[in-house]
Tab-separated table of C-alpha atoms in Angstrom:
chain	number	residue	atom	x	y	z
A	15	MET	CA	33.856	-162.896	29.792
A	16	THR	CA	33.031	-159.307	29.938
A	17	THR	CA	30.591	-159.984	32.725
A	18	ALA	CA	33.060	-161.782	34.646
A	19	ALA	CA	35.565	-159.043	34.109
A	20	ALA	CA	33.041	-156.622	35.320
A	21	GLY	CA	32.312	-158.808	38.339
A	22	GLY	CA	36.053	-159.134	39.213
A	23	ALA	CA	36.397	-155.447	38.943
A	24	ASP	CA	33.534	-154.987	41.344
A	25	GLU	CA	35.012	-157.426	43.697
A	26	ALA	CA	38.446	-155.438	43.436
A	27	LEU	CA	36.768	-152.256	44.465
A	28	PRO	CA	36.503	-151.551	48.332
A	29	ALA	CA	33.448	-151.779	50.111
A	30	ASP	CA	30.854	-148.991	50.019
A	31	ASN	CA	32.179	-145.899	51.853
A	32	GLN	CA	35.566	-147.319	51.917
A	33	GLN	CA	38.634	-145.573	50.437
A	34	PRO	CA	41.497	-147.433	49.044
A	35	GLY	CA	43.958	-148.257	51.825
A	36	GLY	CA	40.781	-148.968	54.191
A	37	ALA	CA	39.821	-145.291	54.734
A	38	SER	CA	36.093	-144.608	54.827
A	39	ALA	CA	34.449	-142.229	52.307
A	40	PRO	CA	32.121	-139.674	53.458
A	41	ALA	CA	28.417	-140.671	53.972
A	42	GLY	CA	26.328	-139.879	51.053
A	43	THR	CA	29.012	-140.385	48.369
A	44	GLN	CA	29.345	-142.629	45.533
A	45	ARG	CA	32.416	-143.569	43.477
A	46	SER	CA	33.214	-142.635	40.097
A	47	GLY	CA	36.308	-143.992	38.523
A	48	GLY	CA	37.724	-144.516	42.213
A	49	ALA	CA	36.967	-141.045	43.319
A	50	PRO	CA	34.035	-140.289	45.804
A	51	VAL	CA	31.269	-138.149	44.419
A	52	PRO	CA	28.226	-136.729	46.211
A	53	ALA	CA	25.118	-138.985	45.881
A	54	PRO	CA	22.032	-137.464	44.808
A	55	ARG	CA	19.362	-136.529	47.273
A	56	GLY	CA	15.603	-136.142	46.917
A	57	PRO	CA	12.883	-138.602	45.970
A	58	ALA	CA	14.788	-140.377	43.084
A	59	SER	CA	17.569	-141.301	45.538
A	60	GLY	CA	15.226	-142.366	48.362
A	61	ARG	CA	16.876	-139.894	50.717
A	62	PRO	CA	15.052	-136.996	52.380
A	63	SER	CA	15.840	-133.424	51.030
A	64	LEU	CA	16.432	-130.355	53.043
A	65	GLY	CA	13.828	-128.247	51.300
A	66	ARG	CA	10.227	-128.838	50.615
A	67	GLY	CA	9.260	-132.749	50.703
A	68	PRO	CA	6.481	-134.797	51.673
A	69	GLY	CA	5.273	-134.314	55.192
A	70	ARG	CA	7.463	-131.209	55.976
A	71	GLY	CA	6.736	-127.467	55.958
A	72	SER	CA	8.746	-124.672	54.464
A	73	VAL	CA	11.641	-123.387	56.729
A	74	THR	CA	11.349	-119.933	54.907
A	75	GLY	CA	7.694	-119.663	55.468
A	76	THR	CA	8.083	-120.678	59.273
A	77	ARG	CA	10.738	-117.894	59.631
A	78	ARG	CA	8.326	-115.384	58.131
A	79	VAL	CA	5.744	-116.156	60.540
A	80	ILE	CA	8.024	-115.952	63.546
A	81	ALA	CA	9.279	-112.620	62.209
A	82	ALA	CA	5.750	-111.311	61.782
A	83	LEU	CA	4.915	-112.330	65.479
A	84	PHE	CA	7.888	-110.526	66.788
A	85	LEU	CA	7.098	-107.456	64.636
A	86	LEU	CA	3.484	-107.361	65.422
A	87	PRO	CA	3.645	-105.438	68.767
A	88	ALA	CA	5.945	-102.756	67.064
A	89	LEU	CA	3.617	-102.559	64.216
A	90	VAL	CA	0.598	-101.993	66.449
A	91	LEU	CA	2.368	-99.458	68.337
A	92	LEU	CA	3.534	-97.700	65.321
A	93	GLY	CA	0.053	-97.640	63.940
A	94	ALA	CA	-1.491	-96.344	67.193
A	95	LEU	CA	1.197	-93.724	67.920
A	96	VAL	CA	1.985	-92.635	64.322
A	97	VAL	CA	-0.263	-93.674	61.669
A	98	TYR	CA	-3.633	-93.035	63.414
A	99	PRO	CA	-2.659	-89.574	64.523
A	100	ILE	CA	-1.451	-88.664	60.996
A	101	VAL	CA	-4.759	-89.863	59.525
A	102	TYR	CA	-6.770	-88.222	62.256
A	103	SER	CA	-5.153	-84.781	61.866
A	104	VAL	CA	-5.711	-84.760	58.092
A	105	TYR	CA	-9.287	-85.651	58.733
A	106	ARG	CA	-9.689	-82.933	61.478
A	107	SER	CA	-8.063	-80.304	59.436
A	108	PHE	CA	-11.107	-80.247	57.141
A	109	PHE	CA	-13.426	-79.290	59.947
A	110	ASP	CA	-14.328	-76.073	61.989
A	111	GLN	CA	-13.398	-75.114	65.510
A	112	ALA	CA	-16.069	-77.229	67.058
A	113	GLY	CA	-15.382	-80.302	64.901
A	114	THR	CA	-19.022	-80.542	63.818
A	115	GLY	CA	-18.996	-78.633	60.598
A	116	PHE	CA	-17.233	-79.327	57.417
A	117	ALA	CA	-14.848	-76.419	56.621
A	118	GLY	CA	-13.263	-77.888	53.424
A	119	PHE	CA	-9.907	-76.008	52.665
A	120	ASP	CA	-10.722	-72.865	54.829
A	121	ASN	CA	-8.261	-73.990	57.535
A	122	TYR	CA	-5.471	-74.300	54.949
A	123	LYS	CA	-6.462	-70.912	53.547
A	124	ALA	CA	-6.073	-69.461	57.020
A	125	LEU	CA	-2.386	-70.534	57.033
A	126	PHE	CA	-1.629	-68.019	54.202
A	127	THR	CA	-3.983	-65.218	55.077
A	128	ASP	CA	-3.568	-64.856	58.940
A	129	ASP	CA	-0.605	-62.628	59.652
A	130	THR	CA	0.494	-64.492	62.841
A	131	ILE	CA	0.677	-67.908	60.850
A	132	ARG	CA	2.265	-66.138	57.956
A	133	THR	CA	4.924	-64.847	60.125
A	134	ALA	CA	5.458	-68.433	61.487
A	135	VAL	CA	5.855	-69.722	57.940
A	136	LYS	CA	8.436	-66.928	57.065
A	137	ASN	CA	10.409	-67.538	60.335
A	138	ASN	CA	10.480	-71.300	59.568
A	139	ALA	CA	12.002	-70.528	56.202
A	140	VAL	CA	14.687	-68.460	57.936
A	141	TRP	CA	15.388	-71.191	60.404
A	142	VAL	CA	15.632	-73.829	57.615
A	143	VAL	CA	18.058	-71.819	55.454
A	144	PHE	CA	20.350	-70.406	58.093
A	145	ALA	CA	20.416	-72.680	61.304
A	146	PRO	CA	21.398	-76.007	59.607
A	147	THR	CA	23.942	-74.088	57.340
A	148	ILE	CA	25.638	-72.229	59.867
A	149	SER	CA	25.805	-75.275	62.209
A	150	THR	CA	27.244	-77.473	59.635
A	151	ALA	CA	29.742	-74.857	58.403
A	152	LEU	CA	30.959	-74.339	61.939
A	153	GLY	CA	31.027	-78.137	62.630
A	154	LEU	CA	33.321	-78.457	59.434
A	155	ILE	CA	35.686	-75.670	60.551
A	156	PHE	CA	36.033	-76.988	63.939
A	157	ALA	CA	36.612	-80.636	62.742
A	158	VAL	CA	39.262	-79.603	60.113
A	159	LEU	CA	41.077	-77.025	62.476
A	160	THR	CA	41.156	-79.465	65.489
A	161	GLU	CA	42.310	-82.319	63.509
A	162	ARG	CA	46.124	-81.939	64.048
A	163	ILE	CA	46.387	-80.035	67.296
A	164	ARG	CA	47.336	-81.759	70.562
A	165	TRP	CA	44.370	-80.483	72.561
A	166	GLY	CA	41.881	-81.053	69.752
A	167	THR	CA	40.112	-83.865	71.670
A	168	ALA	CA	39.550	-81.467	74.701
A	169	PHE	CA	38.297	-78.582	72.402
A	170	LYS	CA	35.752	-81.133	70.617
A	171	LEU	CA	34.345	-82.255	74.089
A	172	ILE	CA	33.797	-78.693	75.114
A	173	VAL	CA	32.110	-77.872	71.913
A	174	PHE	CA	29.936	-80.988	72.210
A	175	MET	CA	28.969	-80.397	75.788
A	176	PRO	CA	25.899	-78.300	74.979
A	177	MET	CA	24.262	-81.320	73.427
A	178	ALA	CA	24.077	-82.747	76.838
A	179	ILE	CA	21.772	-79.895	77.940
A	180	SER	CA	18.081	-79.976	77.350
A	181	MET	CA	16.349	-77.549	75.069
A	182	LEU	CA	14.556	-76.320	78.157
A	183	ALA	CA	17.899	-75.675	80.098
A	184	ALA	CA	19.462	-74.122	76.970
A	185	GLY	CA	16.381	-71.773	76.736
A	186	ILE	CA	16.827	-70.599	80.197
A	187	ILE	CA	20.524	-69.925	79.864
A	188	PHE	CA	20.111	-67.855	76.734
A	189	ARG	CA	17.263	-65.998	78.191
A	190	LEU	CA	19.561	-64.650	80.763
A	191	VAL	CA	22.445	-64.256	78.269
A	192	TYR	CA	20.252	-61.969	76.166
A	193	ASP	CA	18.869	-60.053	79.088
A	194	GLN	CA	18.810	-56.245	78.296
A	195	ALA	CA	20.512	-55.227	81.582
A	196	PRO	CA	24.136	-55.299	81.160
A	197	GLU	CA	24.669	-56.253	84.927
A	198	ARG	CA	22.649	-59.593	84.105
A	199	GLY	CA	22.977	-60.210	80.304
A	200	VAL	CA	26.336	-61.393	79.179
A	201	ALA	CA	25.739	-60.432	75.495
A	202	ASN	CA	24.942	-56.858	76.443
A	203	ALA	CA	27.776	-56.626	78.972
A	204	VAL	CA	30.190	-57.550	76.360
A	205	TRP	CA	28.573	-55.252	73.868
A	206	VAL	CA	28.367	-52.317	76.119
A	207	GLY	CA	31.944	-52.858	77.223
A	208	VAL	CA	33.113	-52.685	73.525
A	209	HIS	CA	30.920	-49.626	72.704
A	210	ASP	CA	32.269	-47.693	75.535
A	211	THR	CA	35.815	-48.468	74.789
A	212	PHE	CA	35.568	-46.709	71.442
A	213	ALA	CA	32.647	-44.241	72.146
A	214	GLU	CA	32.164	-41.599	74.698
A	215	SER	CA	30.193	-43.008	77.687
A	216	ALA	CA	27.065	-41.431	79.019
A	217	GLY	CA	27.470	-38.453	81.288
A	218	PHE	CA	25.047	-37.860	84.239
A	219	PRO	CA	21.557	-39.186	83.372
A	220	LYS	CA	18.747	-37.589	85.342
A	221	ALA	CA	20.808	-34.828	86.702
A	222	HIS	CA	19.152	-31.454	87.054
A	223	PRO	CA	19.414	-28.206	88.868
A	224	LEU	CA	17.399	-27.105	91.945
A	225	PRO	CA	14.938	-24.277	91.617
A	226	VAL	CA	17.050	-21.992	93.553
A	227	ALA	CA	20.215	-22.850	91.331
A	228	PRO	CA	21.514	-20.208	88.726
A	229	LEU	CA	20.279	-22.657	85.973
A	230	LYS	CA	17.065	-22.988	84.212
A	231	ALA	CA	15.667	-25.509	81.628
A	232	ALA	CA	16.331	-24.558	77.841
A	233	GLY	CA	14.384	-27.258	76.048
A	234	GLY	CA	15.583	-30.485	74.630
A	235	GLY	CA	16.968	-31.585	78.116
A	236	SER	CA	19.717	-28.922	78.235
A	237	PHE	CA	20.118	-26.146	80.923
A	238	VAL	CA	21.418	-22.542	80.558
A	239	THR	CA	22.439	-19.920	83.001
A	240	LYS	CA	19.821	-17.407	84.075
A	241	THR	CA	21.901	-14.470	83.350
A	242	PRO	CA	24.980	-13.909	81.004
A	243	VAL	CA	28.484	-14.361	82.418
A	244	ARG	CA	31.120	-11.827	83.013
A	245	ALA	CA	34.966	-12.115	83.171
A	246	GLY	CA	36.231	-12.097	86.784
A	247	GLU	CA	32.880	-13.431	88.161
A	248	PRO	CA	33.208	-17.178	88.849
A	249	VAL	CA	30.166	-19.241	87.551
A	250	GLN	CA	28.429	-21.773	89.635
A	251	LEU	CA	26.693	-24.722	87.996
A	252	PRO	CA	25.479	-26.803	90.768
A	253	LEU	CA	23.345	-30.076	89.906
A	254	VAL	CA	21.602	-32.594	91.897
A	255	GLY	CA	20.030	-36.104	91.023
A	256	VAL	CA	23.311	-37.985	90.126
A	257	LEU	CA	23.315	-41.497	91.380
A	258	PRO	CA	26.524	-42.323	93.388
A	259	ALA	CA	27.230	-45.210	90.764
A	260	LYS	CA	27.113	-42.787	87.916
A	261	MET	CA	29.748	-40.539	89.407
A	262	PRO	CA	33.270	-40.929	87.958
A	263	THR	CA	35.530	-43.082	90.089
A	264	ASP	CA	38.247	-40.446	89.983
A	265	ALA	CA	36.145	-37.421	90.724
A	266	GLU	CA	37.749	-35.011	93.337
A	267	PRO	CA	36.245	-32.614	95.850
A	268	ALA	CA	34.891	-29.642	94.191
A	269	ARG	CA	36.667	-26.327	94.614
A	270	PRO	CA	36.144	-22.691	93.567
A	271	PRO	CA	38.139	-21.832	90.364
A	272	ALA	CA	41.346	-19.825	90.648
A	273	PRO	CA	41.115	-16.339	89.121
A	274	ALA	CA	41.971	-16.068	85.365
A	275	GLY	CA	43.230	-13.023	83.407
A	276	ASP	CA	42.854	-12.096	80.056
A	277	GLY	CA	39.115	-11.841	80.256
A	278	LYS	CA	38.577	-15.574	80.598
A	279	ILE	CA	35.568	-17.107	82.050
A	280	THR	CA	36.016	-19.770	84.926
A	281	GLY	CA	33.534	-21.710	86.965
A	282	THR	CA	32.752	-24.865	88.652
A	283	ALA	CA	30.152	-27.599	88.082
A	284	TRP	CA	29.588	-29.948	91.000
A	285	LEU	CA	27.150	-32.276	92.680
A	286	ASP	CA	25.363	-30.024	95.212
A	287	PHE	CA	24.664	-32.855	97.584
A	288	THR	CA	26.388	-33.743	100.812
A	289	LYS	CA	26.273	-37.256	101.936
A	290	GLY	CA	24.884	-37.585	105.465
A	291	GLY	CA	23.102	-34.265	105.279
A	292	GLY	CA	24.207	-30.702	105.906
A	293	GLY	CA	25.620	-28.177	103.499
A	294	LYS	CA	23.901	-25.277	101.868
A	295	PRO	CA	22.548	-24.882	98.190
A	296	ASN	CA	24.596	-23.181	95.641
A	297	VAL	CA	27.637	-23.463	98.054
A	298	ILE	CA	30.539	-25.526	97.318
A	299	ASP	CA	30.918	-27.801	100.668
A	300	ALA	CA	34.123	-29.941	101.461
A	301	LYS	CA	32.359	-33.253	100.932
A	302	GLU	CA	31.004	-32.403	97.473
A	303	LEU	CA	32.388	-33.798	94.327
A	304	GLY	CA	33.089	-32.131	90.894
A	305	LEU	CA	31.274	-33.283	87.894
A	306	LYS	CA	34.240	-34.486	85.938
A	307	GLY	CA	33.864	-34.567	81.996
A	308	ILE	CA	30.628	-32.479	82.084
A	309	LYS	CA	30.605	-30.356	78.867
A	310	VAL	CA	29.861	-26.529	79.117
A	311	GLU	CA	29.100	-24.480	76.108
A	312	ALA	CA	29.016	-20.605	75.705
A	313	VAL	CA	26.030	-19.471	73.526
A	314	LYS	CA	25.453	-16.083	71.942
A	315	ASP	CA	22.485	-15.424	69.613
A	316	GLY	CA	21.929	-19.269	69.497
A	317	GLU	CA	25.471	-20.142	68.296
A	318	VAL	CA	28.181	-21.958	70.398
A	319	VAL	CA	31.053	-19.641	70.528
A	320	ALA	CA	33.287	-21.680	72.996
A	321	SER	CA	33.147	-24.766	74.886
A	322	ALA	CA	35.155	-26.508	77.621
A	323	THR	CA	35.169	-29.754	79.684
A	324	ALA	CA	35.228	-29.824	83.578
A	325	GLY	CA	38.058	-31.410	85.194
A	326	ALA	CA	38.095	-33.889	88.014
A	327	ASP	CA	37.295	-31.060	90.539
A	328	GLY	CA	34.524	-29.646	88.363
A	329	VAL	CA	36.499	-26.589	87.409
A	330	PHE	CA	36.393	-25.381	83.735
A	331	THR	CA	37.799	-22.304	81.643
A	332	LEU	CA	36.449	-20.612	78.747
A	333	PRO	CA	38.235	-18.109	76.460
A	334	ALA	CA	37.511	-14.669	76.425
A	335	SER	CA	35.076	-14.873	73.665
A	336	ALA	CA	32.664	-16.116	76.115
A	337	GLU	CA	32.205	-12.725	77.659
A	338	GLY	CA	28.510	-11.855	77.745
A	339	ALA	CA	27.360	-15.266	76.651
A	340	GLU	CA	24.868	-17.659	78.426
A	341	LEU	CA	26.558	-20.946	79.481
A	342	ARG	CA	24.660	-24.004	78.413
A	343	LEU	CA	24.948	-27.634	79.733
A	344	PRO	CA	23.997	-29.507	76.591
A	345	ALA	CA	21.432	-32.424	76.698
A	346	SER	CA	24.430	-34.779	75.746
A	347	ASN	CA	25.572	-34.542	79.336
A	348	PHE	CA	22.263	-36.147	80.683
A	349	LYS	CA	21.393	-38.770	78.116
A	350	GLU	CA	20.774	-42.243	79.389
A	351	PRO	CA	23.770	-44.445	79.196
A	352	TYR	CA	24.300	-46.964	76.428
A	353	ASN	CA	22.360	-49.936	77.293
A	354	GLY	CA	23.345	-52.244	74.512
A	355	VAL	CA	21.107	-54.201	72.000
A	356	ASP	CA	17.706	-55.319	72.617
A	357	TRP	CA	18.466	-58.894	71.714
A	358	LEU	CA	14.959	-60.033	72.572
A	359	GLY	CA	13.273	-57.294	70.771
A	360	PRO	CA	11.216	-57.763	67.417
A	361	SER	CA	14.459	-57.084	65.261
A	362	PHE	CA	16.865	-59.429	66.865
A	363	VAL	CA	14.779	-62.161	68.557
A	364	THR	CA	14.975	-64.742	65.764
A	365	PRO	CA	18.638	-64.174	65.008
A	366	GLY	CA	19.323	-64.587	68.746
A	367	ILE	CA	17.277	-67.803	69.089
A	368	ILE	CA	19.051	-69.200	66.093
A	369	GLY	CA	22.528	-68.372	67.699
A	370	SER	CA	21.472	-70.420	70.937
A	371	TYR	CA	20.480	-73.364	68.460
A	372	VAL	CA	23.934	-73.067	66.731
A	373	TRP	CA	25.611	-73.141	70.167
A	374	MET	CA	23.902	-76.502	70.879
A	375	TRP	CA	24.206	-78.239	67.505
A	376	ALA	CA	27.465	-77.170	66.177
A	377	GLY	CA	28.989	-79.789	68.333
A	378	PHE	CA	26.889	-82.544	67.063
A	379	ALA	CA	27.833	-81.566	63.351
A	380	MET	CA	31.567	-81.524	64.454
A	381	VAL	CA	31.496	-84.861	65.709
A	382	LEU	CA	29.805	-86.413	62.764
A	383	ILE	CA	32.143	-84.578	60.421
A	384	ALA	CA	35.201	-85.443	62.365
A	385	ALA	CA	34.230	-89.121	62.030
A	386	GLY	CA	33.958	-88.770	58.425
A	387	LEU	CA	37.238	-86.827	58.141
A	388	ALA	CA	39.047	-89.664	60.050
A	389	GLY	CA	38.045	-92.014	57.155
A	390	LEU	CA	39.361	-89.949	54.322
A	391	PRO	CA	42.196	-91.632	52.286
A	392	ARG	CA	45.262	-89.741	53.475
A	393	GLU	CA	47.310	-90.498	50.467
A	394	LEU	CA	45.072	-88.287	48.337
A	395	LEU	CA	45.738	-85.363	50.592
A	396	GLU	CA	49.404	-85.888	50.769
A	397	ALA	CA	49.515	-86.383	46.973
A	398	ALA	CA	47.900	-82.906	46.463
A	399	ARG	CA	50.327	-81.209	48.810
A	400	VAL	CA	53.242	-82.953	47.082
A	401	ASP	CA	51.734	-81.600	43.874
A	402	GLY	CA	51.998	-78.073	45.263
A	403	ALA	CA	48.473	-77.322	46.500
A	404	ASN	CA	48.122	-75.135	49.545
A	405	GLU	CA	45.973	-76.014	52.528
A	406	TRP	CA	43.012	-74.008	51.266
A	407	GLN	CA	42.978	-75.765	47.912
A	408	VAL	CA	43.370	-79.266	49.522
A	409	PHE	CA	40.480	-78.231	51.775
A	410	ARG	CA	38.150	-76.798	49.105
A	411	ARG	CA	38.998	-79.386	46.321
A	412	ILE	CA	39.600	-82.541	48.022
A	413	THR	CA	38.475	-82.517	51.721
A	414	VAL	CA	35.015	-81.113	50.894
A	415	PRO	CA	34.092	-83.180	47.939
A	416	LEU	CA	35.091	-86.300	49.831
A	417	LEU	CA	33.090	-85.210	52.915
A	418	ALA	CA	30.016	-84.353	50.729
A	419	PRO	CA	27.907	-87.461	51.871
A	420	VAL	CA	28.658	-86.781	55.510
A	421	LEU	CA	27.872	-83.050	55.135
A	422	ALA	CA	24.534	-83.991	53.444
A	423	VAL	CA	23.719	-86.224	56.427
A	424	VAL	CA	24.389	-83.606	58.877
A	425	LEU	CA	22.527	-81.000	56.835
A	426	VAL	CA	19.404	-82.966	56.265
A	427	THR	CA	19.189	-83.979	59.752
A	428	LEU	CA	19.412	-80.546	61.167
A	429	MET	CA	16.848	-79.436	58.662
A	430	ILE	CA	14.339	-81.892	59.811
A	431	ASN	CA	15.084	-80.814	63.425
A	432	VAL	CA	14.676	-77.207	62.820
A	433	LEU	CA	11.284	-77.818	61.265
A	434	LYS	CA	10.199	-78.956	64.703
A	435	ILE	CA	11.750	-76.410	66.775
A	436	PHE	CA	9.634	-75.332	69.618
A	437	ASP	CA	11.356	-75.327	72.993
A	438	LEU	CA	14.086	-72.649	72.368
A	439	VAL	CA	11.417	-70.164	70.843
A	440	PHE	CA	8.906	-70.774	73.594
A	441	ILE	CA	11.480	-70.193	76.455
A	442	ILE	CA	13.642	-67.483	75.117
A	443	ALA	CA	11.212	-65.118	73.330
A	444	PRO	CA	9.347	-62.968	75.903
A	445	GLY	CA	5.673	-62.469	75.640
A	446	SER	CA	6.080	-58.872	74.130
A	447	SER	CA	7.999	-60.471	70.953
A	448	GLN	CA	6.820	-64.080	70.687
A	449	ASP	CA	4.715	-63.203	67.797
A	450	ASP	CA	7.742	-61.833	65.955
A	451	ALA	CA	9.618	-65.078	66.820
A	452	ASN	CA	6.769	-67.449	66.072
A	453	VAL	CA	7.488	-70.711	64.326
A	454	LEU	CA	5.088	-73.283	62.927
A	455	ALA	CA	5.513	-75.725	65.872
A	456	LEU	CA	4.943	-72.934	68.341
A	457	GLN	CA	1.849	-71.797	66.376
A	458	LEU	CA	0.701	-75.348	66.312
A	459	TYR	CA	0.706	-75.420	70.182
A	460	ARG	CA	-0.876	-72.125	70.571
A	461	SER	CA	-3.706	-72.846	68.065
A	462	SER	CA	-4.429	-76.250	69.524
A	463	PHE	CA	-4.217	-75.582	73.261
A	464	GLY	CA	-4.048	-71.724	73.697
A	465	THR	CA	-6.762	-69.346	74.513
A	466	ASP	CA	-9.576	-69.671	71.995
A	467	ALA	CA	-8.160	-72.968	70.628
A	468	ASP	CA	-9.115	-74.069	67.200
A	469	LEU	CA	-8.164	-77.706	66.510
A	470	GLY	CA	-9.048	-77.390	62.977
A	471	ILE	CA	-6.224	-74.707	62.405
A	472	GLY	CA	-3.925	-76.814	64.553
A	473	SER	CA	-4.457	-79.962	62.649
A	474	ALA	CA	-3.834	-77.922	59.215
A	475	ILE	CA	-0.514	-76.700	60.676
A	476	ALA	CA	0.421	-80.250	61.714
A	477	VAL	CA	-0.286	-81.482	58.165
A	478	LEU	CA	1.722	-78.525	56.666
A	479	LEU	CA	4.671	-79.486	58.836
A	480	LEU	CA	4.424	-83.081	57.656
A	481	LEU	CA	4.287	-82.011	54.069
A	482	LEU	CA	7.407	-79.931	54.671
A	483	VAL	CA	9.248	-82.718	56.252
A	484	ILE	CA	8.314	-85.451	53.684
A	485	PRO	CA	10.560	-84.050	50.806
A	486	VAL	CA	13.505	-83.887	53.092
A	487	MET	CA	12.910	-87.430	54.477
A	488	LEU	CA	12.537	-88.759	50.800
A	489	PHE	CA	15.915	-87.006	49.871
A	490	ASN	CA	17.568	-88.710	52.805
A	491	ILE	CA	16.115	-92.009	51.941
A	492	ARG	CA	17.263	-91.826	48.489
A	493	ARG	CA	20.710	-90.815	49.600
A	494	ILE	CA	20.867	-93.768	52.055
A	495	ARG	CA	19.800	-96.288	49.018
A	496	LYS	CA	22.369	-94.757	46.748
A	497	GLU	CA	24.931	-95.263	49.383
A	498	GLY	CA	24.016	-98.724	50.083
A	499	ARG	CA	24.354	-99.673	46.346
A	500	ARG	CA	28.042	-98.583	46.281
């Protein structure tokens, strides 16, 4: 009776894969208490499995083989262009200049005993410390200050534009910027302009009297009258050798002084040269100009008792105390004009080149930091302002800590970049100061391919550069992995 009941129950159930009401159940399901359940797969069920099974390979293994085939060309190129040169450089660094004799660590000892290479190592340290730091700091300042202004995007575009210029072109540009001549070098033109605004400009360089003039050399670049001066006798101080470009623009035609009473001494200092020829020595002609601003001193027994400055027409007046004194034109009247700073000299060449690097890469830092700044949670910044924090506190205690990962990326990237700096130093530094601006990458080139090349030394420098880059790269990799685990 139980069997019959069971059989009846089976007959009452819908056919296989049929749901009550005539609907079909999904393929591969069984019923349990009227509800469809997935049917087992694999050898026990008689159905083929999707994984490993008789007569079928591993899908995962097949994909690994295909991936390896696709990666093989890249791995071959990587080995040929990166791994092999590194291994060979390490090997070659232990041999002498000819490459036939084993030199041991002599090439590495030379890195720290040769003055030129030591200068390169020192300059590289200066580059690593200052160039990335200044570029990152400027990028942070630009990104923060331009965040809320309407023309911030245009400003960022202008700051980022130098990144589109090659290192070679940037080097040529700054070679001209740092030119010593103010008429060509922008840096010195600005510097000289500022200096001459607050300091007395040069007088009349290379000016001097003719042999027949009433003046003679007094040593140290100054000139004195041949005889003492007397009241009532006008003094003539003619000079030649003043370039037309050095004459004051507001100089007036020279004229004899008017008579002065009370025992005063008067005279005229002028350019004793007539354009187009003509005129007589020691005689004021109509076309000759006064030496405006030239300083005249009255000297008695080696001491200055009075002084005066010539006007636009060259006329000057001294008090009665100058009676019987010699008149001296001090050397300060004839010194060379201030010519600015020797930016490409031994003292400033490395800071100058670092300035050109910052000009190029501050825009790169600004763009990356601005992208990180756009992702900061604004509610934290607003909450700090609501709590009474000023903008400097918000920047120092909230913005900078939140931007720390981005700042680390920028700083590490620029550190790796400056360790390989070559183009700017090679182009900007003139031959006279290239040793003072030397860096490891430039020294690597000079040692390997320059005059009297020594590939052993060059390979040792290459290995040293690799060893300096590896810690920075490891730090970057650790930071990336840490960020990936968050």
